[in-house]
Short mmCIF file of C-alpha atoms in Angstrom, two decimals:
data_model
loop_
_atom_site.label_atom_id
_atom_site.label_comp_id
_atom_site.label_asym_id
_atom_site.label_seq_id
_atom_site.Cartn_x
_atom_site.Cartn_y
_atom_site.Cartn_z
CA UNK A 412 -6.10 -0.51 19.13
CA UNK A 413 -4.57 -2.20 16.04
CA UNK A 414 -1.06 -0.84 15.47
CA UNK A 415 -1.25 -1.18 11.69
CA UNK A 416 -4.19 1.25 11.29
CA UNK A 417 -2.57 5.04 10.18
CA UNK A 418 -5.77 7.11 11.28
CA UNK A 419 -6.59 6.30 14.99
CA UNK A 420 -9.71 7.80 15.13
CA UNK A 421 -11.19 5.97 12.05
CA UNK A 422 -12.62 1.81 13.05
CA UNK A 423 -11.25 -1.01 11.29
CA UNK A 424 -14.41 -0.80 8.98
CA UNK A 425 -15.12 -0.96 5.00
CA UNK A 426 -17.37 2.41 5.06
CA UNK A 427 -15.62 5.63 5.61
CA UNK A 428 -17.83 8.62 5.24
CA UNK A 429 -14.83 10.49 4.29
CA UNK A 430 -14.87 9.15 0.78
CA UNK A 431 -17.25 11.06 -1.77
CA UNK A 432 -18.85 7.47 -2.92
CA UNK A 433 -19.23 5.79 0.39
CA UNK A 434 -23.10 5.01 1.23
CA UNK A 435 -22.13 6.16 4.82
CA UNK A 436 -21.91 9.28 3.59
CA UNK A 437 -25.71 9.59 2.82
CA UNK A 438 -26.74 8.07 5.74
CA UNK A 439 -25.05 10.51 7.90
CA UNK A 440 -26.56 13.22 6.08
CA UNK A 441 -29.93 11.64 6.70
CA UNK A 442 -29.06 11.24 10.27
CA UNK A 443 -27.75 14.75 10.94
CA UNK A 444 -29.80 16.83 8.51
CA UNK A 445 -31.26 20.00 9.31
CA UNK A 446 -34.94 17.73 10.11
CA UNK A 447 -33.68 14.22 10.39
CA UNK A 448 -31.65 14.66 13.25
CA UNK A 449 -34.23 16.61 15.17
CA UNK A 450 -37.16 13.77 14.19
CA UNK A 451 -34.52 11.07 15.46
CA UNK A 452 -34.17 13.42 18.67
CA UNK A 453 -38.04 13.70 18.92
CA UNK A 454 -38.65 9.53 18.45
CA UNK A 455 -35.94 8.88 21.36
CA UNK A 456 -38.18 9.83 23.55
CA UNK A 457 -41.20 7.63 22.07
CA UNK A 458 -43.74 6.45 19.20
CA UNK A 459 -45.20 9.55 17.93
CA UNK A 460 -47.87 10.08 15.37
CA UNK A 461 -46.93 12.05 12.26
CA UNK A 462 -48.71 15.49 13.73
CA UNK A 463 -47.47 14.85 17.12
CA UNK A 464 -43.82 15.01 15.48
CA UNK A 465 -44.66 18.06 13.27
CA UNK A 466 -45.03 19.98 16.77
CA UNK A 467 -42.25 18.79 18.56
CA UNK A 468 -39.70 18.96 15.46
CA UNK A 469 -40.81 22.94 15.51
CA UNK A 470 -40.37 24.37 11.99
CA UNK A 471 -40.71 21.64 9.84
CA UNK A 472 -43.17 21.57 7.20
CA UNK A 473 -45.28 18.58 6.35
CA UNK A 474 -43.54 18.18 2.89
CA UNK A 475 -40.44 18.14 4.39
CA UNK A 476 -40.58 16.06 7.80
CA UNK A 477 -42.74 13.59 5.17
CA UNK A 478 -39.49 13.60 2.92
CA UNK A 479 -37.67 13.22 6.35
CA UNK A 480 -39.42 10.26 7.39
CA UNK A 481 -39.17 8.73 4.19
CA UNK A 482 -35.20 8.24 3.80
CA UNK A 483 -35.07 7.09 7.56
CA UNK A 484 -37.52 4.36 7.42
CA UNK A 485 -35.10 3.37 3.69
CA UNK A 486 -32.17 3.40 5.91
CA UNK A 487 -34.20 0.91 8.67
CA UNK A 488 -33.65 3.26 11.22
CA UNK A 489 -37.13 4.09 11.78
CA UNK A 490 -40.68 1.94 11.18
CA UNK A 491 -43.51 3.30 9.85
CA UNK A 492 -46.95 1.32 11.37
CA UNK A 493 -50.50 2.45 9.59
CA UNK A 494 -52.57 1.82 12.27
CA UNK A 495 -55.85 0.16 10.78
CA UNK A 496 -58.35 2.69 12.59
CA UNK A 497 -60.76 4.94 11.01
CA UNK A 498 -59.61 7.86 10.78
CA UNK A 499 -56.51 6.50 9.36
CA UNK A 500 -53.18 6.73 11.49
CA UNK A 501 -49.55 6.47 11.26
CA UNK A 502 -47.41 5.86 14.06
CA UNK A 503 -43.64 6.05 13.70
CA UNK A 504 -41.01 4.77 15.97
CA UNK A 505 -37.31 3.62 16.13
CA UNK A 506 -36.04 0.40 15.25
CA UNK A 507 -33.54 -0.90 17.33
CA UNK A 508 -30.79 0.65 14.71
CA UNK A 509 -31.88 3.80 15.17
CA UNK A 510 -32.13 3.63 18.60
CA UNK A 511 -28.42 2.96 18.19
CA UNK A 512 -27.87 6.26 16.10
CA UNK A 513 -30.46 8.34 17.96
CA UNK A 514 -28.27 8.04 21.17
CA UNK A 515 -25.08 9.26 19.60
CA UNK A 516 -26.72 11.85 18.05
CA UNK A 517 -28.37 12.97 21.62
CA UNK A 518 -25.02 13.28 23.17
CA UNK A 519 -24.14 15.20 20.23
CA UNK A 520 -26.80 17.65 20.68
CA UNK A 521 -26.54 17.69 24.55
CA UNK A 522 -22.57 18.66 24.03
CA UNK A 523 -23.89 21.44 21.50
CA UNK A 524 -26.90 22.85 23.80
CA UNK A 525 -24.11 22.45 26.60
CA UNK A 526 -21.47 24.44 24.91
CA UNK A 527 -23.65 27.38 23.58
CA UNK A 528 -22.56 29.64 26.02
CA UNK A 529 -19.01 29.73 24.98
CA UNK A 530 -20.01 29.37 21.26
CA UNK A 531 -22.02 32.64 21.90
CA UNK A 532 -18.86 34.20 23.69
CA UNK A 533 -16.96 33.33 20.55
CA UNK A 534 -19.10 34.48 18.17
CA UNK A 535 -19.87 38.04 19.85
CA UNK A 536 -15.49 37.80 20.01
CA UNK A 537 -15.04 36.90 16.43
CA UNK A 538 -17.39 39.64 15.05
CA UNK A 539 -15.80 42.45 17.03
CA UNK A 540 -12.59 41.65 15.80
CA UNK A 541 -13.47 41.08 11.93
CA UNK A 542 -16.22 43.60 12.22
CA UNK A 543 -14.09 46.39 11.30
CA UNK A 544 -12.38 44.76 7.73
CA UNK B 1040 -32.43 13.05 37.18
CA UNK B 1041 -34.62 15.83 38.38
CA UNK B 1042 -37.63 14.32 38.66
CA UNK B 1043 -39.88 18.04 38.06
CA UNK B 1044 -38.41 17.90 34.21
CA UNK B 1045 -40.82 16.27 31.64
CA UNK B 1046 -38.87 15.51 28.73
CA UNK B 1047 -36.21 12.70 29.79
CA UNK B 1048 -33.29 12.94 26.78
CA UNK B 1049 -33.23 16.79 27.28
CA UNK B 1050 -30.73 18.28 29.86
CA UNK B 1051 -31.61 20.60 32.33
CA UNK B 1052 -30.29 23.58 29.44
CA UNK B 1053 -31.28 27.05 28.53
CA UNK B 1054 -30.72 26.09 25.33
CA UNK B 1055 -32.89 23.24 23.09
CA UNK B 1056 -32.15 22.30 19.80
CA UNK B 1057 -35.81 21.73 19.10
CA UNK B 1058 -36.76 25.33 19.39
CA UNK B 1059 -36.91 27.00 15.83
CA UNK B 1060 -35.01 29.84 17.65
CA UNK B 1061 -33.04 28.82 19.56
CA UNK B 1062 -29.53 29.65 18.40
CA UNK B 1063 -28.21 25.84 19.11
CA UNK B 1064 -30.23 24.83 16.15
CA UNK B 1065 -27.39 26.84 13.91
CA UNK B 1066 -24.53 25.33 15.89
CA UNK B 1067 -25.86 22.17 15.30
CA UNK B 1068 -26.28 22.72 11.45
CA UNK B 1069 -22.73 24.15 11.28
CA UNK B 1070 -21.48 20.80 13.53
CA UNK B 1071 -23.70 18.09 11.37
CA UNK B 1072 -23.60 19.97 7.82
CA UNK B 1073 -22.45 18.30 4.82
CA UNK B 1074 -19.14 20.05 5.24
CA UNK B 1075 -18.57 20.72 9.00
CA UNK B 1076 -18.76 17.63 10.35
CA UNK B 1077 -16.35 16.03 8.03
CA UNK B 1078 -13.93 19.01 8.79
CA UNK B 1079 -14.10 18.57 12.83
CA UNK B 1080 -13.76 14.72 12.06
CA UNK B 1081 -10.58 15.50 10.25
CA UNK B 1082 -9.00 18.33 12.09
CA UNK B 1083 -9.57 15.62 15.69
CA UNK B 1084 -6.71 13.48 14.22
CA UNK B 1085 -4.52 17.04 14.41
CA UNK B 1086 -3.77 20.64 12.83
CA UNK B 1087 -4.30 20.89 9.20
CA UNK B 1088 -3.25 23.06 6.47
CA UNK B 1089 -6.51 24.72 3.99
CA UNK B 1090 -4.94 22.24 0.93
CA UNK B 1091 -4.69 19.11 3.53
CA UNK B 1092 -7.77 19.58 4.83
CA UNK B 1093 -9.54 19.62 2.04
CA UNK B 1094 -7.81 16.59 0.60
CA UNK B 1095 -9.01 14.74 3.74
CA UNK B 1096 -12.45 16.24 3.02
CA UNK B 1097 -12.81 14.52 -0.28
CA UNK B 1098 -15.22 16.45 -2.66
CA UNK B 1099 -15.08 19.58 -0.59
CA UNK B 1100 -15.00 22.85 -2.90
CA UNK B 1101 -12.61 25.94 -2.12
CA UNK B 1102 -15.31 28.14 -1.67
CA UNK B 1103 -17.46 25.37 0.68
CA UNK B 1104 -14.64 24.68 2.86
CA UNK B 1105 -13.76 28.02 3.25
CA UNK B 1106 -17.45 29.36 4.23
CA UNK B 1107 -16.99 25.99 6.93
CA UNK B 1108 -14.08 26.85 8.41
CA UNK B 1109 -15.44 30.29 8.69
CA UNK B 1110 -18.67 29.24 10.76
CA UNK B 1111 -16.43 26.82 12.86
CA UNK B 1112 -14.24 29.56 13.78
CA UNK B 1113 -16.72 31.51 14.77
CA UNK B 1114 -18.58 29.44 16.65
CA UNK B 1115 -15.08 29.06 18.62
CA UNK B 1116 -15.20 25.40 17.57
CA UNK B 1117 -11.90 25.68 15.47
CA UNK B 1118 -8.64 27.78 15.64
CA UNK B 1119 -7.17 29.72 12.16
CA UNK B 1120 -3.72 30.44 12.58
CA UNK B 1121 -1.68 32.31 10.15
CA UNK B 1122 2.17 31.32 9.85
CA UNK B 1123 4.34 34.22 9.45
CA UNK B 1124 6.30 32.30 6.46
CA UNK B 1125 7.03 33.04 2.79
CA UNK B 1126 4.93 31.89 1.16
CA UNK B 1127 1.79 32.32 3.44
CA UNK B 1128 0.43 29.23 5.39
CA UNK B 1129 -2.42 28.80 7.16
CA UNK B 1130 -3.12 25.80 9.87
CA UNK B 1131 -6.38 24.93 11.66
CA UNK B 1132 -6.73 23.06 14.50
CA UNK B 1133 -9.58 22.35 17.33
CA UNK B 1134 -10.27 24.64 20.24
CA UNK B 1135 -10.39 22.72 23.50
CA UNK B 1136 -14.51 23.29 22.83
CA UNK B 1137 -14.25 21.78 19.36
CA UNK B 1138 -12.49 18.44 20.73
CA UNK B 1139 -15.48 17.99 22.85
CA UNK B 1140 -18.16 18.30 20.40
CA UNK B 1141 -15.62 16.19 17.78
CA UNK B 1142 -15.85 13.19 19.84
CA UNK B 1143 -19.06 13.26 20.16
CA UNK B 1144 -19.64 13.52 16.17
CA UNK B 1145 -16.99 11.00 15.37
CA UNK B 1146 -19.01 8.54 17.55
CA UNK B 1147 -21.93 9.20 15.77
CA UNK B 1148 -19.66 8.55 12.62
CA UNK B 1149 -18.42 5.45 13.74
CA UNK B 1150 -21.63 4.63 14.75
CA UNK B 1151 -23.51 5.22 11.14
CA UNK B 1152 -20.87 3.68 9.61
CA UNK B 1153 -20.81 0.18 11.53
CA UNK B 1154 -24.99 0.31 10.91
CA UNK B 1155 -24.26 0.28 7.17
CA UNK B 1156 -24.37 -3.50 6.65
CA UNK B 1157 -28.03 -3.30 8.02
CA UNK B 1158 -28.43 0.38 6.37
CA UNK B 1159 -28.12 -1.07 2.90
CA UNK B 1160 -30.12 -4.12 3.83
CA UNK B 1161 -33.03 -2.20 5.10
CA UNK B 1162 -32.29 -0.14 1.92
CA UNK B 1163 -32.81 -3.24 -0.70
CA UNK B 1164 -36.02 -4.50 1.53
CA UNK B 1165 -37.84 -1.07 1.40
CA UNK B 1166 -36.87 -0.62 -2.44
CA UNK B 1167 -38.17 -4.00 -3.22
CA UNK B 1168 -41.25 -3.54 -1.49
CA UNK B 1169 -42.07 0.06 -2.73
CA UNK B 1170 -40.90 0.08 -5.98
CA UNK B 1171 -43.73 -2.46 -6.87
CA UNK B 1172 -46.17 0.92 -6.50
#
């Protein structure tokens, strides 16, 4: 821990997501998006061809898991590999980058699945109370 | 690690983020949105008035960071406590629950934002070789 540095829980690092212009900040919404964060979830676990993902990210629609795809593989955090077989396939996997990301976001998700029992509790709480405003 | 379970990364949980139902898949959204996770990342460093916190959270509307704080509350995730004081005052701070899924996020943060050397690399290398088409 550097003494200097005012915000503890920020890195000694020149990207800060909480500034509007910061790159990170796009990349994190790429990362934990509504689809990305559930295809980085899915490719944790291994290559997967573009259909195979479609299941497992459950909800997604081709247009969007294509967009998806698309801004992680710009970001390097996933590669894209045409396989050159007839029919034509696409493999995706993680680079080693997103590997990286993918396991922070896992333990993210893992606290969240962990914790919905209390969320629930709160929720069922908070609407009784406000429920009669 | 029960060997009966056949997806590795996912804990032995009722709940699973990659079921379009499930109602983790909201928490998640309200954790990783544009807005949320910047909030939790703020309010881990300590309580925060409305008008602080949405300095911290620069670009943050009224209305946006309002809506946010209302879905974190609910969710339990965050605290809202009004100050009896003239003129009104309003502080937010972390439940005990939101902590726990705030360290998990601001790893992920630090994470994505230590990858962005390599981000923005991987960013010039795929625009150079797709903008071509």
């Amino acid at each position: 821990m550097s003494g200097s540095i005012q915000e503890p829980v920020v890195e000694d690092c020149a990207f800060d997501v909480f500034a509007r212009a910061c790159p990170s900040r796009g990349t994190l919404e790429h990362v934990t998006g509504r689809w990305g964060g559930l295809a980085l979830g899915a490719l944790y676990e291994g290559s997967l061809r573009f259909n195979e993902l479609r299941r497992r990210v459950d909800g997604v629609s081709e247009k969007m898991l294509s967009q998806t795809l698309q801004a992680l593989e710009r970001d390097g955090l996933v590669h894209r590999e045409a396989q050159p077989v007839n029919p034509p396939r696409v493999d995706y996997e993680l680079t080693d980058l997103g590997r990286k990301v993918a396991e922070r976001l896992l333990a993210l998700i893992h606290c969240v699945e962990g914790a919905m029992d209390e969320v629930l509790t709160a929720r069922a709480r908070y609407d009784e109370t406000r429920g009669a405003r």
